[in-house]
CSV table of C-alpha atoms and ligand atoms in Angstrom, one decimal:
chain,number,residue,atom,x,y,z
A,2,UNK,CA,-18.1,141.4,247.7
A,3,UNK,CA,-18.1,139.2,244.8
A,4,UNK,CA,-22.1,138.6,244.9
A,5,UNK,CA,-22.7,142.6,245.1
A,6,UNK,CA,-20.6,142.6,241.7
A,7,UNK,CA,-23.1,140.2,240.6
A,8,UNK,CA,-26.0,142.3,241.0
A,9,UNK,CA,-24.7,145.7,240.0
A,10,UNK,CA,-25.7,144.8,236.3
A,11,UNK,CA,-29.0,143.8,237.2
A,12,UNK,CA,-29.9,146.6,239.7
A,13,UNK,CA,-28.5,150.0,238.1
A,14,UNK,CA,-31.1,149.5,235.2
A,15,UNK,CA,-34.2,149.3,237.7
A,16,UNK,CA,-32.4,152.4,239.5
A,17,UNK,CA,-31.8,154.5,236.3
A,18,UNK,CA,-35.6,153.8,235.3
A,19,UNK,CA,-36.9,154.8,238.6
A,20,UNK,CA,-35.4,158.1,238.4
A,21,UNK,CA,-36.5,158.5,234.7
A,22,UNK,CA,-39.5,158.1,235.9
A,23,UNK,CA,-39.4,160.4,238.9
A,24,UNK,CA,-37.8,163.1,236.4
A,25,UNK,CA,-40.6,163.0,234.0
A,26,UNK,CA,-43.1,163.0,236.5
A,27,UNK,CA,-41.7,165.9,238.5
A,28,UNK,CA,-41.1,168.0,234.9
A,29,UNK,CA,-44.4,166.7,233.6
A,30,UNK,CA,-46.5,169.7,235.4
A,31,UNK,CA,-44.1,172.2,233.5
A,32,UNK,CA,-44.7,170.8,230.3
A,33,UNK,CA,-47.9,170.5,230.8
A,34,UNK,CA,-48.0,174.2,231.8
A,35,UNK,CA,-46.1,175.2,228.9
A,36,UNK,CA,-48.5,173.3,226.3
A,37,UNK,CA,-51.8,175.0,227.9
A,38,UNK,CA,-49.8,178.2,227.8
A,39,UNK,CA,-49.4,177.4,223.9
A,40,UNK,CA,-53.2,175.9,223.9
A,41,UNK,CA,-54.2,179.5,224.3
A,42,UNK,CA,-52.5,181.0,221.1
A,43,UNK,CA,-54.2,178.6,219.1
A,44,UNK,CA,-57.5,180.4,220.3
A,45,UNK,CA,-59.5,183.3,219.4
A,46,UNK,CA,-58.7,186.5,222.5
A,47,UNK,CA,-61.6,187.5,224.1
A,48,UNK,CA,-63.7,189.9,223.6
A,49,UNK,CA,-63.1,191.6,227.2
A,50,UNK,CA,-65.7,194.5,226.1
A,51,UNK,CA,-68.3,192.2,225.9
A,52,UNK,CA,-67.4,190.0,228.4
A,53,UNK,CA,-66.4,192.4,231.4
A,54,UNK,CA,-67.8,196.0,230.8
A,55,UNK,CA,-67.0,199.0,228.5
A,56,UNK,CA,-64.3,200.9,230.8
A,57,UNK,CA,-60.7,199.8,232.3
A,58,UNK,CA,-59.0,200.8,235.1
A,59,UNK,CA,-55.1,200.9,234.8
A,60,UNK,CA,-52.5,202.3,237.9
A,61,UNK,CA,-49.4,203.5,236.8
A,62,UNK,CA,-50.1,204.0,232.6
A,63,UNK,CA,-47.7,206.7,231.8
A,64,UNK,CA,-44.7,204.7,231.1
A,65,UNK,CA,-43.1,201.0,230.7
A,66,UNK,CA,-46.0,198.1,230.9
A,67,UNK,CA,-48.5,199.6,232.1
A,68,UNK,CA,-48.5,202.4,228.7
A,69,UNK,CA,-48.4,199.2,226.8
A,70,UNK,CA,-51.3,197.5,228.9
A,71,UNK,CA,-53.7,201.0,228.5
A,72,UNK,CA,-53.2,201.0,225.1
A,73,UNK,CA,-53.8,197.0,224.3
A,74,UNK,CA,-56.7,197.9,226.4
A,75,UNK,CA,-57.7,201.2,224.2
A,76,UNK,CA,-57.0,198.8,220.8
A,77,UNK,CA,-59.1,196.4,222.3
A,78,UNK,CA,-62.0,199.0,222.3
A,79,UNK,CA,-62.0,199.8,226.1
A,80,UNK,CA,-62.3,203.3,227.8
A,81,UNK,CA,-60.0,204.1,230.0
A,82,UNK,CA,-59.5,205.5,233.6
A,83,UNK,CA,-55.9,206.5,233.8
A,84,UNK,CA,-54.5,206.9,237.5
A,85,UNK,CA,-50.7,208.1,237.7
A,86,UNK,CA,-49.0,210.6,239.9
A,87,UNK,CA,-47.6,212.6,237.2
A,88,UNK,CA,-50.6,215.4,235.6
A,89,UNK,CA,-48.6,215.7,232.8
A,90,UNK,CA,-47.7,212.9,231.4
A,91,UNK,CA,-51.5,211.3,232.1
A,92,UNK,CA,-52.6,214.2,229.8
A,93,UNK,CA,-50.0,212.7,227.5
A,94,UNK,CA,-51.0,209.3,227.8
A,95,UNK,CA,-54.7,210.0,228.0
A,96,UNK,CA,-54.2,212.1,224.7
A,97,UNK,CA,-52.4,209.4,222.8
A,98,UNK,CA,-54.9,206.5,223.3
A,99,UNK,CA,-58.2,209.0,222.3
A,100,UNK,CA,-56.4,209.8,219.0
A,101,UNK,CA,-55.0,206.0,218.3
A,102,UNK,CA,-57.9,204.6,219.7
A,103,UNK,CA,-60.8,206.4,219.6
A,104,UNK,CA,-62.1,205.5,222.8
A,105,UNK,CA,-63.0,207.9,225.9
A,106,UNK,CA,-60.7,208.5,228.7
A,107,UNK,CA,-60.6,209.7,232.3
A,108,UNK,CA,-57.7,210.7,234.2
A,109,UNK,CA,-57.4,210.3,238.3
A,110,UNK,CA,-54.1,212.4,239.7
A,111,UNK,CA,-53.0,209.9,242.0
A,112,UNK,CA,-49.6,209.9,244.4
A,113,UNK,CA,-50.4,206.2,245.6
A,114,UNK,CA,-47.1,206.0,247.6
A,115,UNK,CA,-50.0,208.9,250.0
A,116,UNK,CA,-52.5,205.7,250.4
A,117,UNK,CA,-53.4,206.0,254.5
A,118,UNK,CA,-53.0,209.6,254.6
A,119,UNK,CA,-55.5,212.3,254.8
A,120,UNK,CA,-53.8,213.3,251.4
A,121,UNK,CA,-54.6,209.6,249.8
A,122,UNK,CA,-57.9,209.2,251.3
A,123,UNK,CA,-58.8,212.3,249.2
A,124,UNK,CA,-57.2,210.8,246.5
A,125,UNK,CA,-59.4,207.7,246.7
A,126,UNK,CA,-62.0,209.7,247.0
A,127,UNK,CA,-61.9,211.2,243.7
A,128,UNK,CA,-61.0,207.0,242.2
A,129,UNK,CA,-64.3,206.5,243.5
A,130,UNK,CA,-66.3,209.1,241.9
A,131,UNK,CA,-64.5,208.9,238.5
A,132,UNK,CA,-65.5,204.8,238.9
A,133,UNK,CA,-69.2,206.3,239.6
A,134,UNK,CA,-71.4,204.9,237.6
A,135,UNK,CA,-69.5,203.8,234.7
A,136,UNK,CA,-69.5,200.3,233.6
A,137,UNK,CA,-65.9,199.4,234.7
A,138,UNK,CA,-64.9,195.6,233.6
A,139,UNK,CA,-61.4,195.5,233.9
A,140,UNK,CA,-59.1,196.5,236.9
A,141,UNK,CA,-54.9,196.3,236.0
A,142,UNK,CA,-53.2,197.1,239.2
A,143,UNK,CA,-49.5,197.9,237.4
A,144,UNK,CA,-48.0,201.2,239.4
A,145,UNK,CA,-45.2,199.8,241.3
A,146,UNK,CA,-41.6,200.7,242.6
A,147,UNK,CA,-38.6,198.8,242.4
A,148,UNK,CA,-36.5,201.6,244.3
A,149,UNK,CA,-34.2,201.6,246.0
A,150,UNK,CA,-33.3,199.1,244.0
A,151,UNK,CA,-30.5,196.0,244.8
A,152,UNK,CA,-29.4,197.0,248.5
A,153,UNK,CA,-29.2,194.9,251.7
A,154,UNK,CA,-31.9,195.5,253.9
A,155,UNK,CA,-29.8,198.1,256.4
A,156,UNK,CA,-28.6,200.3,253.8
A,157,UNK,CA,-31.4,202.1,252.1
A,158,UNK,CA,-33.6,204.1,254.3
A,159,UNK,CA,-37.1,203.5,256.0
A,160,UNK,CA,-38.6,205.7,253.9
A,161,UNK,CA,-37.9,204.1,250.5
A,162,UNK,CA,-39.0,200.7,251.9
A,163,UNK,CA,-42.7,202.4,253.1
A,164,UNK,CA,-42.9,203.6,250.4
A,165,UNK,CA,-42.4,200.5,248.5
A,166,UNK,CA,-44.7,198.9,250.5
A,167,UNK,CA,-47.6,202.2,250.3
A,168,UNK,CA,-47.3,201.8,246.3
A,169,UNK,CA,-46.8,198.0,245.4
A,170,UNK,CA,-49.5,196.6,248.4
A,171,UNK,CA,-51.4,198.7,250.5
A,172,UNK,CA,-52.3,200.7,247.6
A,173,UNK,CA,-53.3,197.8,245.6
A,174,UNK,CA,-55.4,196.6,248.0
A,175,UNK,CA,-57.0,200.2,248.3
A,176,UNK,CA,-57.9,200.7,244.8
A,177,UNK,CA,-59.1,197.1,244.4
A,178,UNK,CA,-61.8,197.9,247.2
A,179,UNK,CA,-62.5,200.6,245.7
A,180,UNK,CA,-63.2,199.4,242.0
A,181,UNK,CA,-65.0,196.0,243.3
A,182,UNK,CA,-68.4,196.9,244.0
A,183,UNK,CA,-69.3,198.1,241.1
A,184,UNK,CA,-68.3,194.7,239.5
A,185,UNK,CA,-69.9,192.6,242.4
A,186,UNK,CA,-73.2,194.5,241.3
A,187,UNK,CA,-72.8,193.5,238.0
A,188,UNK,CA,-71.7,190.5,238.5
A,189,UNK,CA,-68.9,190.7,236.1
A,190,UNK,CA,-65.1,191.6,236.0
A,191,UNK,CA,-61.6,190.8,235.9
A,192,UNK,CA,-59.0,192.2,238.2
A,193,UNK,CA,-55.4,191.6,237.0
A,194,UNK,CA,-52.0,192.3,239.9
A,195,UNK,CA,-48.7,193.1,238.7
A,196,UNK,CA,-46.8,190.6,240.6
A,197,UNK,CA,-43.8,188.9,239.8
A,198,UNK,CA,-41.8,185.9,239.1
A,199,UNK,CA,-39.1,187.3,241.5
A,200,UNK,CA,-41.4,186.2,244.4
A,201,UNK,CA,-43.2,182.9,242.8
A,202,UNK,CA,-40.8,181.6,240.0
A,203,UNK,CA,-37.9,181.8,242.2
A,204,UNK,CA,-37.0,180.7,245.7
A,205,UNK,CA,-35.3,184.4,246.5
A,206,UNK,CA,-34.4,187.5,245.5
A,207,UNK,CA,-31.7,188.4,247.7
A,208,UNK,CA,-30.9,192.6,247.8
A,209,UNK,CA,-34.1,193.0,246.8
A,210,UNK,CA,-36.0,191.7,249.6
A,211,UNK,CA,-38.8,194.1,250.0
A,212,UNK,CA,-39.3,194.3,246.3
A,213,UNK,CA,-39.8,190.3,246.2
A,214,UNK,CA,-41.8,190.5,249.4
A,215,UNK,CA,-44.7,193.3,248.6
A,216,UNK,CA,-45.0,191.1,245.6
A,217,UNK,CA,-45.7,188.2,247.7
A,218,UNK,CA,-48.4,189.7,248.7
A,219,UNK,CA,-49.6,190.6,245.4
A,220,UNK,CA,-49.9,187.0,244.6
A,221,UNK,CA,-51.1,185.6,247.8
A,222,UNK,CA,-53.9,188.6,247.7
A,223,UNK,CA,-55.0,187.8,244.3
A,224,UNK,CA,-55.2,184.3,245.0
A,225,UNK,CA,-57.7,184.4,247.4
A,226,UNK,CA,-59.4,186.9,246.0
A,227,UNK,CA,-60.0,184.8,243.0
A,228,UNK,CA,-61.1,181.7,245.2
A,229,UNK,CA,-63.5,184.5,246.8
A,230,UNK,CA,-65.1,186.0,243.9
A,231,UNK,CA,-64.9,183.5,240.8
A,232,UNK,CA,-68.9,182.9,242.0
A,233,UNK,CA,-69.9,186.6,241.7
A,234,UNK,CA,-68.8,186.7,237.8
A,235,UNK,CA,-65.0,188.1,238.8
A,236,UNK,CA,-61.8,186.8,237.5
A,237,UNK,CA,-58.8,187.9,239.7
A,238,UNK,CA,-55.4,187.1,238.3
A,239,UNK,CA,-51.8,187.8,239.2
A,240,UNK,CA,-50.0,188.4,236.1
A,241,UNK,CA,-45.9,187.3,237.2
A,242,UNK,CA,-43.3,188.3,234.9
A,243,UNK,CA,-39.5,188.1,234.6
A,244,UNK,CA,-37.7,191.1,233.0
A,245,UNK,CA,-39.3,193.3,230.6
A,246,UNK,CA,-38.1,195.7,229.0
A,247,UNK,CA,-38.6,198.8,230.9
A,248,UNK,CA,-37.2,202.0,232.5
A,249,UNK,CA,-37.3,199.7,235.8
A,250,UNK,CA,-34.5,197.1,234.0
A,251,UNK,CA,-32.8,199.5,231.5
A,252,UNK,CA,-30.0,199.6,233.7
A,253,UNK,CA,-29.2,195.9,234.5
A,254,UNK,CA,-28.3,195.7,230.3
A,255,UNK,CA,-25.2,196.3,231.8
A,256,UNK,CA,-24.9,193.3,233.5
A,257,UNK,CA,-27.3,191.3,231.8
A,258,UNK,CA,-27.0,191.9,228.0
A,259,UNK,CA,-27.7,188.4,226.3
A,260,UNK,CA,-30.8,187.3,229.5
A,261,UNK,CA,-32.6,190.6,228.7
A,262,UNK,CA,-32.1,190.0,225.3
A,263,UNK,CA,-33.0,186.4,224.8
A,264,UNK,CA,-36.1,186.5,228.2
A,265,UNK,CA,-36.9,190.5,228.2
A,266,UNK,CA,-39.8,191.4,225.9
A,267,UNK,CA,-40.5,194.6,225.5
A,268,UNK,CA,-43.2,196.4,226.7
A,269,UNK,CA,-45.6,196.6,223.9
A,270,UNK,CA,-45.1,192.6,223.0
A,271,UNK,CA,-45.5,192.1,226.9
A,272,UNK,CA,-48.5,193.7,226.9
A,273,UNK,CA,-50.1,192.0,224.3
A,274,UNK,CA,-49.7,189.0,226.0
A,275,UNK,CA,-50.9,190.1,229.0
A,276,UNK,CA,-54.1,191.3,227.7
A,277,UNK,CA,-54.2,187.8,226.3
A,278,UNK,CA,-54.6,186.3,229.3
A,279,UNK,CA,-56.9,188.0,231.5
A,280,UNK,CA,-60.1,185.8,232.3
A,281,UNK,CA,-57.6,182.9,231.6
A,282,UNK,CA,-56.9,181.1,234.9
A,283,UNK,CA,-54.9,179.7,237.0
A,284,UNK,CA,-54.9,182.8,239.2
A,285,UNK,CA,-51.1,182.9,238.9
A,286,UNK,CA,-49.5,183.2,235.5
A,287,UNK,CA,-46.7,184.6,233.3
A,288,UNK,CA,-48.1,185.3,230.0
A,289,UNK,CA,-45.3,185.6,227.8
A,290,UNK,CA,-44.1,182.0,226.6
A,291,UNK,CA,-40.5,182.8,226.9
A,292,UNK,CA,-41.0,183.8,230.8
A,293,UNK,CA,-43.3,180.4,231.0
A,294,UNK,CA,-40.6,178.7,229.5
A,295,UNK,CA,-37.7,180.5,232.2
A,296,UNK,CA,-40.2,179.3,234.9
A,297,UNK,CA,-40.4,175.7,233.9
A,298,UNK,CA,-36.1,175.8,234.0
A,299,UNK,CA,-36.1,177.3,237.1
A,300,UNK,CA,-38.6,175.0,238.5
A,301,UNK,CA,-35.5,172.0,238.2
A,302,UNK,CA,-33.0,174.1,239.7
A,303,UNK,CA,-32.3,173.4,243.1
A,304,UNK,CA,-32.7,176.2,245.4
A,305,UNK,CA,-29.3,176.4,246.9
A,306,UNK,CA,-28.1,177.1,243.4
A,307,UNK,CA,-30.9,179.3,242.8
A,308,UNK,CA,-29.8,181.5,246.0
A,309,UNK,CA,-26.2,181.6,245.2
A,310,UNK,CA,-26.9,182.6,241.8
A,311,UNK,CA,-29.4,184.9,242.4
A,312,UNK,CA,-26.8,186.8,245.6
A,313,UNK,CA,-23.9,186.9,242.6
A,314,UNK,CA,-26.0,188.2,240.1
A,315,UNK,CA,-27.7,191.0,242.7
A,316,UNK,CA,-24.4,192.1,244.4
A,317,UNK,CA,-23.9,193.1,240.7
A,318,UNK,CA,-26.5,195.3,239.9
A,319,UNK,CA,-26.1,196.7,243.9
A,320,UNK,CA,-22.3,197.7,242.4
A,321,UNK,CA,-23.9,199.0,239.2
A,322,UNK,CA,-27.1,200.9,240.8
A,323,UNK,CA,-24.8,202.1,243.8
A,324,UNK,CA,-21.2,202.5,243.1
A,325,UNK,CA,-18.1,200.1,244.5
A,326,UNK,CA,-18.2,202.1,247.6
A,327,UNK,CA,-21.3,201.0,248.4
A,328,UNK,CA,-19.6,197.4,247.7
A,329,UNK,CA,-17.2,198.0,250.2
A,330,UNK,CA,-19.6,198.8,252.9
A,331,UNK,CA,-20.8,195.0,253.2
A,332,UNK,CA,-17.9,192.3,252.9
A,333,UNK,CA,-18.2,190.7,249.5
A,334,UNK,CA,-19.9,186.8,249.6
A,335,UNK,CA,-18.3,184.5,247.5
B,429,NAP,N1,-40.1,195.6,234.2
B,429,NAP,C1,-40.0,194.4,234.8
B,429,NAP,O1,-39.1,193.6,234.4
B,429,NAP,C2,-41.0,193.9,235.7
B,429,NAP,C3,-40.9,192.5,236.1
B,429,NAP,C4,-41.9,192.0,237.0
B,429,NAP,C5,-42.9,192.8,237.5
B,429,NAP,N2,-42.9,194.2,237.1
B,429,NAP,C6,-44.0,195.0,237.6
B,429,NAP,O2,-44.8,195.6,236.6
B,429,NAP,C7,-45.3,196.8,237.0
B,429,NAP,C8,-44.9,197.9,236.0
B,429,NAP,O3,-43.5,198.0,235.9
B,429,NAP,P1,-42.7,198.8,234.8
B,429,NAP,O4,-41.4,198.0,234.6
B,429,NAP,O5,-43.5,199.1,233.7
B,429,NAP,O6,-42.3,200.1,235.7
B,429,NAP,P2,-42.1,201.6,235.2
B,429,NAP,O7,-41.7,201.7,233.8
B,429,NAP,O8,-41.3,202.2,236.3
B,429,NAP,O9,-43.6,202.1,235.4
B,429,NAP,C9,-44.3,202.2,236.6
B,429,NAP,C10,-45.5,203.0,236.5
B,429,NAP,O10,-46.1,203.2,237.8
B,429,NAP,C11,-46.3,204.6,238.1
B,429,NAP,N3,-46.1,204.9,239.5
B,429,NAP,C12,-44.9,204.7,240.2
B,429,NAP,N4,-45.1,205.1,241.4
B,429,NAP,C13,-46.3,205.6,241.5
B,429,NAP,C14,-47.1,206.2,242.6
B,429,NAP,N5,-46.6,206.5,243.8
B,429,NAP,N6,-48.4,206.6,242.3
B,429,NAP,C15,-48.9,206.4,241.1
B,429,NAP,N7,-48.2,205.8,240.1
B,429,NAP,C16,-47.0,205.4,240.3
B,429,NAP,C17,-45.2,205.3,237.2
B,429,NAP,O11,-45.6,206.6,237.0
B,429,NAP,P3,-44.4,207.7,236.7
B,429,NAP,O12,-44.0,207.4,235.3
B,429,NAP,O13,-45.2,209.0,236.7
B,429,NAP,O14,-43.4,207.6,237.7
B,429,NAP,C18,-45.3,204.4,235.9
B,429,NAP,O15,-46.4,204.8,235.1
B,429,NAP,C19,-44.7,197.1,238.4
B,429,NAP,O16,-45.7,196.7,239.3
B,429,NAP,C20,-43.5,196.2,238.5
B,429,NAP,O17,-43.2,195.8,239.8
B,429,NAP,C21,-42.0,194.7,236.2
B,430,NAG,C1,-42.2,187.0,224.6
B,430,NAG,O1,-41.0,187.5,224.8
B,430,NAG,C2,-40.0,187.4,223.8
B,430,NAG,C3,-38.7,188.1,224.2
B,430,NAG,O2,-38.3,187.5,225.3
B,430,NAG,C4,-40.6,188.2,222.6
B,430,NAG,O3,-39.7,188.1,221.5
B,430,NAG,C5,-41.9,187.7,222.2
B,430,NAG,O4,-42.5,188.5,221.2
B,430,NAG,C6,-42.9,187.6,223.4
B,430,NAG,N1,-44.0,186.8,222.9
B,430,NAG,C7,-45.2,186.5,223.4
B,430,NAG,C8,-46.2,185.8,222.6
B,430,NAG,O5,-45.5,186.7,224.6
């Protein structure tokens, strides 16, 4: 008893220097991440135009970041193939970037929740032929869904979740067959996947299970595609955000006021990021600093706090998207 008194003074030291040490080296990564992120600020953007080809390709352009994205891209001097389900607001869109921009634009009427139908494969038909030909450097795959929004697996119906998984993944991997040859033949390209930090900055993202697992995917399919065609000239990234600022979050301000606030960018500063970055590995990245910097804090977090948090703060918006009667239906967790 008396000789383990002894040696506490001697031995806590050691111990509280050991774990210093093991802290810094397990945040070092982050920070290290964080300083490369801010490394790239300090240099001159790319000039993708020059360095990919004359034309981009962006899914999903008539609203939220993928608008901002087409017209970074347009003020950037690329043309642009716009593909959206919605005739009227791509003549909107398409409209808007000619007369801000100057540059050309092409419009591809596209429902890609139809992929694997006789319907989508006509669809894909007509991506191909507007892709024809024309010097295409950059694809964006942005069209997603996040409906039916926060909901335990049982409650929503089949439907939404197919669907779900037609736009955010099979259609994805659709359209980036179908734009890759081209840029194999030319031996240039970037290809840039809307995934998310719900699926890669986090361990879970209870209630919204599908959402985080088509996004998975995104990440997992871009990077192997990146291992698979960095030799043939062709940058593939995923691009994995936290909240911005769009239709798909403007109802959480309810519940998250101050996070949006502080962590949500909106669309147009997003996107001008994002453009940033593309031809900048890794593969998997989150352009905007103050998303980088949310990853790096939630990389120290240990996951069961992460899950109970995360179930908390998704019962909520489940209340808020859904109603208290939908609260009822599934006992509360504490
Ligand atoms: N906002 C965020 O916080 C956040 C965070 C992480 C990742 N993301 C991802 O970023 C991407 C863009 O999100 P956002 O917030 O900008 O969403 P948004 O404002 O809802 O925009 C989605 C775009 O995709 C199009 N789209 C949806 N379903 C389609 C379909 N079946 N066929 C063709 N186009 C379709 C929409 O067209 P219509 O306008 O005609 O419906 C719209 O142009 C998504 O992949 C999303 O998962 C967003
Ligand atoms: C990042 O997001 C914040 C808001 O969270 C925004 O104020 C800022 O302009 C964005 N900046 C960059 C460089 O991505």
């Amino acid at each position: 008893m008396a000789s383990s008194l002894r040696q506490e003074p001697a031995a806590s030291p050691a111990w509280f220097a050991s774990l210093a040490i093991l802290g810094a080296l397990y945040v070092a990564p982050f920070v290290f991440r964080l300083f490369a992120h801010l490394a790239l600020y300090l240099r001159r953007p790319k000039d993708l135009r020059r360095r990919y080809g004359a034309w981009a390709v962006v899914t999903g352009p008539t609203s939220g970041i993928g608008r901002s994205v087409a017209l970074e891209l347009a003020r950037r001097g690329l043309n642009l193939v716009l593909l959206d389900l919605n005739a009227a607001n791509l003549l909107e869109i398409a409209e808007t970037i000619r007369s801000r921009h100057g540059v050309k634009t092409k419009t591809v009427l596209f429902d890609l929740s139809s992929v694997a139908t006789p319907q989508g494969d006509e669809a894909m038909a007509r991506l191909r032929e507007a892709v024809e030909g024309l010097d295409v450097g950059v694809l964006v795959n942005n069209a997603g869904v996040a409906r039916p929004g926060a909901r335990y697996l049982h409650e929503a119906d089949v439907e939404a979740w197919v669907r779900m998984i037609k736009v955010n993944l099979w259609a994805v991997t659709e359209v980036t067959a179908a734009v890759l040859p081209g840029m194999v033949e030319r031996s240039r390209g970037a290809v840039v996947n809307m995934g998310s930090a719900s699926s890669e900055a986090i361990p879970s993202f209870p209630l919204y299970t599908m959402y985080a697992a088509t996004k998975r995917y995104v990440a997992q399919f871009s990077r192997s595609l990146y291992v698979e065609y960095r030799s043939k000239g062709i940058d593939v990234q995923c691009q994995a955000p936290f909240y911005v600022a769009t239709r798909m979050v403007s109802r959480l301000s309810e519940t998250s006021r101050l996070a949006l606030l502080l962590f949500a960018p909106a669309p147009d500063a997003y996107a001008r990021a994002a453009v940033r970055w593309i031809g900048h590995g890794p593969p998997l990245c989150a352009p905007n600093v103050s998303h980088q910097l949310l990853w790096c804090l939630a990389a120290v977090l240990p996951v069961p706090v992460h899950d109970w948090l995360r179930l908390r703060h998704n019962l909520r918006h489940r209340d808020l998207f859904h109603g208290p009667s939908s609260a009822r239906a599934v006992p509360k967790i504490k």
